[in-house]
mmCIF file of N, CA and C in Angstrom:
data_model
loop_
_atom_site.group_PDB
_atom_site.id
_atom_site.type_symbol
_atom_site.label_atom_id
_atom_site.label_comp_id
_atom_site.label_asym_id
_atom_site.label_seq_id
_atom_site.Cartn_x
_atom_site.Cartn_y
_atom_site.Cartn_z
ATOM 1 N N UNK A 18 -23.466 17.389 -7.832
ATOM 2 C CA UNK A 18 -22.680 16.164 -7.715
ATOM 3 C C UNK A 18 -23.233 15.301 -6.579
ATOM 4 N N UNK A 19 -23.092 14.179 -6.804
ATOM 5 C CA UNK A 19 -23.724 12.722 -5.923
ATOM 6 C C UNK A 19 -22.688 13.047 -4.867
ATOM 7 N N UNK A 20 -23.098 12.962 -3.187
ATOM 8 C CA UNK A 20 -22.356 12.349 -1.981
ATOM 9 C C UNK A 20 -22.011 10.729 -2.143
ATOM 10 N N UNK A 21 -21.123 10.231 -1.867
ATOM 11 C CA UNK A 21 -20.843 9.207 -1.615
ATOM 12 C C UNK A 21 -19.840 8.926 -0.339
ATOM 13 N N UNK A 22 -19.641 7.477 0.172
ATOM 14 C CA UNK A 22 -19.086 7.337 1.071
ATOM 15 C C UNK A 22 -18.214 5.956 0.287
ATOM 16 N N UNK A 23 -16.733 6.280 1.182
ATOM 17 C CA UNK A 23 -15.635 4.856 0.655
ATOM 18 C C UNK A 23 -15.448 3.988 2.193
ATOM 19 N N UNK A 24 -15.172 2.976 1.808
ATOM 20 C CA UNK A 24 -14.919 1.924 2.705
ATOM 21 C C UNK A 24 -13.338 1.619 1.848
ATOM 22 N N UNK A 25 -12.212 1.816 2.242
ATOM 23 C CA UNK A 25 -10.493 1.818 1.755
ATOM 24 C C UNK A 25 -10.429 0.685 2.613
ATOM 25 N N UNK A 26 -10.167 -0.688 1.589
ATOM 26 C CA UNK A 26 -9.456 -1.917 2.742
ATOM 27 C C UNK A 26 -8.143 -1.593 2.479
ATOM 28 N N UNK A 27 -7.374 -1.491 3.598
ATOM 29 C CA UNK A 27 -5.854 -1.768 3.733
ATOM 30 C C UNK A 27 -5.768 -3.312 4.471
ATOM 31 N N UNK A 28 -4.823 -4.447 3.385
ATOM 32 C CA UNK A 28 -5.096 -5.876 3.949
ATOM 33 C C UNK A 28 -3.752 -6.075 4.159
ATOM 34 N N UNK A 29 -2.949 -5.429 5.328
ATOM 35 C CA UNK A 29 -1.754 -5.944 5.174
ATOM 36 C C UNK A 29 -2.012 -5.571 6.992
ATOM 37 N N UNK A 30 -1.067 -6.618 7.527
ATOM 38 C CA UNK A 30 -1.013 -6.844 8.851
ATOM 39 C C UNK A 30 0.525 -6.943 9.107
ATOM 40 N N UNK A 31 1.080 -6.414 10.280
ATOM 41 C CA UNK A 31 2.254 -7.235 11.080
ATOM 42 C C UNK A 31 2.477 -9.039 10.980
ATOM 43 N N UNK A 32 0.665 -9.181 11.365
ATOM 44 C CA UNK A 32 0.723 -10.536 11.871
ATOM 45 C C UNK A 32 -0.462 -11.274 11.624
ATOM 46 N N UNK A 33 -1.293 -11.794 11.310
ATOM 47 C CA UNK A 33 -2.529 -12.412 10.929
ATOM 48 C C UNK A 33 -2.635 -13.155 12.911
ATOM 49 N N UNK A 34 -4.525 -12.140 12.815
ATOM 50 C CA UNK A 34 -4.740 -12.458 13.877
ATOM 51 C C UNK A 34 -5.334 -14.251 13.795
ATOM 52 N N UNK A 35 -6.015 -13.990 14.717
ATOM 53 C CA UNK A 35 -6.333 -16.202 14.711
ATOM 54 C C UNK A 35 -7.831 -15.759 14.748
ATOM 55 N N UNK A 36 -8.302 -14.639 14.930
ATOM 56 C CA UNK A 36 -10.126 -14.305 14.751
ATOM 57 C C UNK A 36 -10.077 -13.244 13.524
ATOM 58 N N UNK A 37 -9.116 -13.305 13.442
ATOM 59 C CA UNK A 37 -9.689 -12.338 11.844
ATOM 60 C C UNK A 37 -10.349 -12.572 10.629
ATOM 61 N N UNK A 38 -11.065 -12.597 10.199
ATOM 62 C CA UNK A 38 -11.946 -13.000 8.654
ATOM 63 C C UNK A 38 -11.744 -12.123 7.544
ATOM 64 N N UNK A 39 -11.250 -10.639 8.364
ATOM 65 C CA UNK A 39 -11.009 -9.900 7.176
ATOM 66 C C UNK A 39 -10.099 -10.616 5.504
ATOM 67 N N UNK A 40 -9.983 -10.144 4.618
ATOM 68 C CA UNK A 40 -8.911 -10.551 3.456
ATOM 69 C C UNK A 40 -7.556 -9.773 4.199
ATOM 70 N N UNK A 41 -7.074 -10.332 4.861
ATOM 71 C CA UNK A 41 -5.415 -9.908 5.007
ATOM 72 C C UNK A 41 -3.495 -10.289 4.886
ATOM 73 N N UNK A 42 -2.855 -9.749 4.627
ATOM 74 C CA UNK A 42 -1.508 -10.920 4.545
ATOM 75 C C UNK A 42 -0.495 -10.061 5.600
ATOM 76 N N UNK A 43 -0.283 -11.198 6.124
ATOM 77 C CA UNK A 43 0.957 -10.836 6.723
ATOM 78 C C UNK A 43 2.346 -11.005 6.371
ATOM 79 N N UNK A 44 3.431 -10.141 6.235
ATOM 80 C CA UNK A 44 4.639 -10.418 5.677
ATOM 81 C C UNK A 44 4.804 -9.916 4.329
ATOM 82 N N UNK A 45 3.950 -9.238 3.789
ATOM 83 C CA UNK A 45 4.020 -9.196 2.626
ATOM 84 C C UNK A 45 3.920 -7.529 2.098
ATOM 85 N N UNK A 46 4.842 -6.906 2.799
ATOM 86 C CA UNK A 46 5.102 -5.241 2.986
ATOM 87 C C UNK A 46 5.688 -4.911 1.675
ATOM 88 N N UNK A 47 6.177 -5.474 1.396
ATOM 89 C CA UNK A 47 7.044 -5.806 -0.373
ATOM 90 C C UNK A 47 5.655 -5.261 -1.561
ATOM 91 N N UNK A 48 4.540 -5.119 -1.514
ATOM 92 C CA UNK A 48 3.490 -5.252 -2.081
ATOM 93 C C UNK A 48 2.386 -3.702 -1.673
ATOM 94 N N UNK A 49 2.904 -3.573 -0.704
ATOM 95 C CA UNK A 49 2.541 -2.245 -0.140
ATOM 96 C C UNK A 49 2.140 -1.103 -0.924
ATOM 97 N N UNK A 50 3.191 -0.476 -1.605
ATOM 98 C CA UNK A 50 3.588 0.652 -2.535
ATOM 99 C C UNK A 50 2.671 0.401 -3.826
ATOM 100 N N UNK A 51 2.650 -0.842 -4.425
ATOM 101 C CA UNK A 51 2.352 -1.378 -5.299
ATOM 102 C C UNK A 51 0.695 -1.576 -5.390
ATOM 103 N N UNK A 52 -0.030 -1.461 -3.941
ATOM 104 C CA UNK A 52 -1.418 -1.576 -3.567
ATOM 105 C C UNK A 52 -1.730 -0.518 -3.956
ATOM 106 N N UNK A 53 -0.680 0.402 -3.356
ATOM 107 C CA UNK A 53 -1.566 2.109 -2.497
ATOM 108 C C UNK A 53 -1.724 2.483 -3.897
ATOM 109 N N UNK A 54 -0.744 2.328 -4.986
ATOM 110 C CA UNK A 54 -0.229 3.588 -5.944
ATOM 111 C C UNK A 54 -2.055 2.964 -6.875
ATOM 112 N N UNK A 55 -2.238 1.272 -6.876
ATOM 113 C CA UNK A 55 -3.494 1.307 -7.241
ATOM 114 C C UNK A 55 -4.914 1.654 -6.919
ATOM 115 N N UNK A 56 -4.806 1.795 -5.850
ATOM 116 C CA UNK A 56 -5.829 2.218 -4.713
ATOM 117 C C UNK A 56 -5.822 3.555 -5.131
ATOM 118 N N UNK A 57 -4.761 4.346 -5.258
ATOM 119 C CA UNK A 57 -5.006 6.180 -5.531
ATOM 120 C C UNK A 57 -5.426 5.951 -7.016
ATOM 121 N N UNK A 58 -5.111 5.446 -7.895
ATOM 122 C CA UNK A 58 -5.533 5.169 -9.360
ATOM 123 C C UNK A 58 -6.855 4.971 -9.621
ATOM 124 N N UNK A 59 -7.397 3.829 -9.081
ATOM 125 C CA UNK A 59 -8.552 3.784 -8.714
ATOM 126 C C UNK A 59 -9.701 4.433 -8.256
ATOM 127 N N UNK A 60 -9.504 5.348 -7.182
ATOM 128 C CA UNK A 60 -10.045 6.371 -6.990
ATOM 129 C C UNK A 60 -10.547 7.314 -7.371
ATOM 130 N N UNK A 61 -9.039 7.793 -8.119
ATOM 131 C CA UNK A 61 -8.983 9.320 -8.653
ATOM 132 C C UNK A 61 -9.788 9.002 -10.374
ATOM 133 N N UNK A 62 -9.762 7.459 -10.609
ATOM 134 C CA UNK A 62 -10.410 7.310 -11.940
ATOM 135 C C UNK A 62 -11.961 7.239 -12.104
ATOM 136 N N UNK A 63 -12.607 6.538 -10.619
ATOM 137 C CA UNK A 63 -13.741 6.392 -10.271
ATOM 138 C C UNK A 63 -14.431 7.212 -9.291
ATOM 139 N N UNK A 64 -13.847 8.244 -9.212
ATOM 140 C CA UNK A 64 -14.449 8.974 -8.119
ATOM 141 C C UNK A 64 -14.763 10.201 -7.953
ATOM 142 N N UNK A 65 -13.904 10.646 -9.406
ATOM 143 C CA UNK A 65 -13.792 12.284 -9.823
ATOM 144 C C UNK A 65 -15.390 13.100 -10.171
ATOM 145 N N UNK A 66 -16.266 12.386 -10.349
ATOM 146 C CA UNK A 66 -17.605 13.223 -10.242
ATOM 147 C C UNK A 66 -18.204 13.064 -9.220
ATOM 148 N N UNK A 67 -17.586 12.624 -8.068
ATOM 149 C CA UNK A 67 -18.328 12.430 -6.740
ATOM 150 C C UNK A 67 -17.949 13.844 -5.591
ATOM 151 N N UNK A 68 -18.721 14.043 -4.587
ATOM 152 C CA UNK A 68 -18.313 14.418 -3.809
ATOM 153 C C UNK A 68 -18.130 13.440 -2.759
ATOM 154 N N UNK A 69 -16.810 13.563 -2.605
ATOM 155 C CA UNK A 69 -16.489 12.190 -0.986
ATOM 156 C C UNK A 69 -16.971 12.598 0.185
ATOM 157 N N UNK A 70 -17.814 12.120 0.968
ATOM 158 C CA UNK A 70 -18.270 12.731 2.308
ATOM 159 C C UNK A 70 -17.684 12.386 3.527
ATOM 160 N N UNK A 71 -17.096 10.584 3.809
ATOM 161 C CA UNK A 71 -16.706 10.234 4.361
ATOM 162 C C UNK A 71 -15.816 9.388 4.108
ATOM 163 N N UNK A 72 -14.574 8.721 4.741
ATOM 164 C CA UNK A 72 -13.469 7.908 4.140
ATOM 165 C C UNK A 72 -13.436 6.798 5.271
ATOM 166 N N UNK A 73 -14.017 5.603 5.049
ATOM 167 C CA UNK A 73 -13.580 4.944 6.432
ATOM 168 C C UNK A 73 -12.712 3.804 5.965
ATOM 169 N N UNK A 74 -11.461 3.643 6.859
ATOM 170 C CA UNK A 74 -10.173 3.097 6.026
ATOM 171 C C UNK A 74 -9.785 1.799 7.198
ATOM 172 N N UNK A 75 -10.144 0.746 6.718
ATOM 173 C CA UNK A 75 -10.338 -0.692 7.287
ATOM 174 C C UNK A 75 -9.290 -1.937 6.958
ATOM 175 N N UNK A 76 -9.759 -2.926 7.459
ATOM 176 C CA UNK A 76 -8.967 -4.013 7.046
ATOM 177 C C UNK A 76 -8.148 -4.818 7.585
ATOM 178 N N UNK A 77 -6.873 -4.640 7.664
ATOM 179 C CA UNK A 77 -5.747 -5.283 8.171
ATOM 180 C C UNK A 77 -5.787 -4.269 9.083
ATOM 181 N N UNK A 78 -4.322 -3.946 9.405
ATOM 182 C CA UNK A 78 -3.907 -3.234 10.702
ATOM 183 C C UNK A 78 -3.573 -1.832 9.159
ATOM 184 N N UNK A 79 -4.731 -0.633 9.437
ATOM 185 C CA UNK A 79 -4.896 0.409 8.425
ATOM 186 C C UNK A 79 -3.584 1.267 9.022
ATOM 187 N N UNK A 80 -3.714 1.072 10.736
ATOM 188 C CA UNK A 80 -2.479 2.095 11.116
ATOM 189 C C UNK A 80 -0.786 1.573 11.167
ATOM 190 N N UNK A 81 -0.553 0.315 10.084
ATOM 191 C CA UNK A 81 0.393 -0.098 9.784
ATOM 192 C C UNK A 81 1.135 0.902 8.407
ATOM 193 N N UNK A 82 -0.053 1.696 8.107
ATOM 194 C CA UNK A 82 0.754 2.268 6.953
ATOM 195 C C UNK A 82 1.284 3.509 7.708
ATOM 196 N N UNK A 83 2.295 3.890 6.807
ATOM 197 C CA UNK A 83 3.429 5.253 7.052
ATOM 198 C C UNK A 83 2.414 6.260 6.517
ATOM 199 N N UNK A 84 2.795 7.743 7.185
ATOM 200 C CA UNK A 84 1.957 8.881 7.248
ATOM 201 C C UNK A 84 2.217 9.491 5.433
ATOM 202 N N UNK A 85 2.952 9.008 5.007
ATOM 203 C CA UNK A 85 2.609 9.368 3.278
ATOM 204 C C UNK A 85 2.357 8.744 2.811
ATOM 205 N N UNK A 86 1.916 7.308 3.181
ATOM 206 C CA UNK A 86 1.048 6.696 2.534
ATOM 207 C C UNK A 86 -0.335 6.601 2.556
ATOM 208 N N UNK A 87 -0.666 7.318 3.769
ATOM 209 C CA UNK A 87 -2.023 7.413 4.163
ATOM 210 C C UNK A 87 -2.050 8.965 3.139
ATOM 211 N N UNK A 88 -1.151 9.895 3.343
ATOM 212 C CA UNK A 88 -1.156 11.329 2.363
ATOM 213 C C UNK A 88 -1.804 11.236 1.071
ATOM 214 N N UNK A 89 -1.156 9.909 0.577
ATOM 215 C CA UNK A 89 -1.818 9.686 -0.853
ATOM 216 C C UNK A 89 -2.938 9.874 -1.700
#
């Protein structure tokens, strides 16, 4: 099986910084659940003959998510 490496954007912020360029929204936590559950979908559909080597999880503020959502 192929190594590969993921880059996981999480684009949700508290607050949109004033130097940020990333893709992010602020206020919009409502949308959250609705990201992740595609983000694990995604994954688990595109990723299942890989071996994952590394996970680097970016974006907005990544440590805005709750510890079972990062579980996912």
């Amino acid at each position: 099986m192929k190594e590969i490496s993921l880059y996981i954007h999480i684009p949700f912020c508290k607050q949109r910084c004033f130097y940020c360029d990333f893709p992010t929204f602020a206020g919009r936590e409502k949308f959250r659940e609705d990201y992740i559950n595609a983000l694990v979908k995604e994954i688990e559909s595109k990723c299942s003959n890989y071996i994952i080597k590394t996970i680097f999880i970016g974006g907005g503020t990544h440590s805005h998510l709750e510890v079972k959502e990062l579980e996912k």
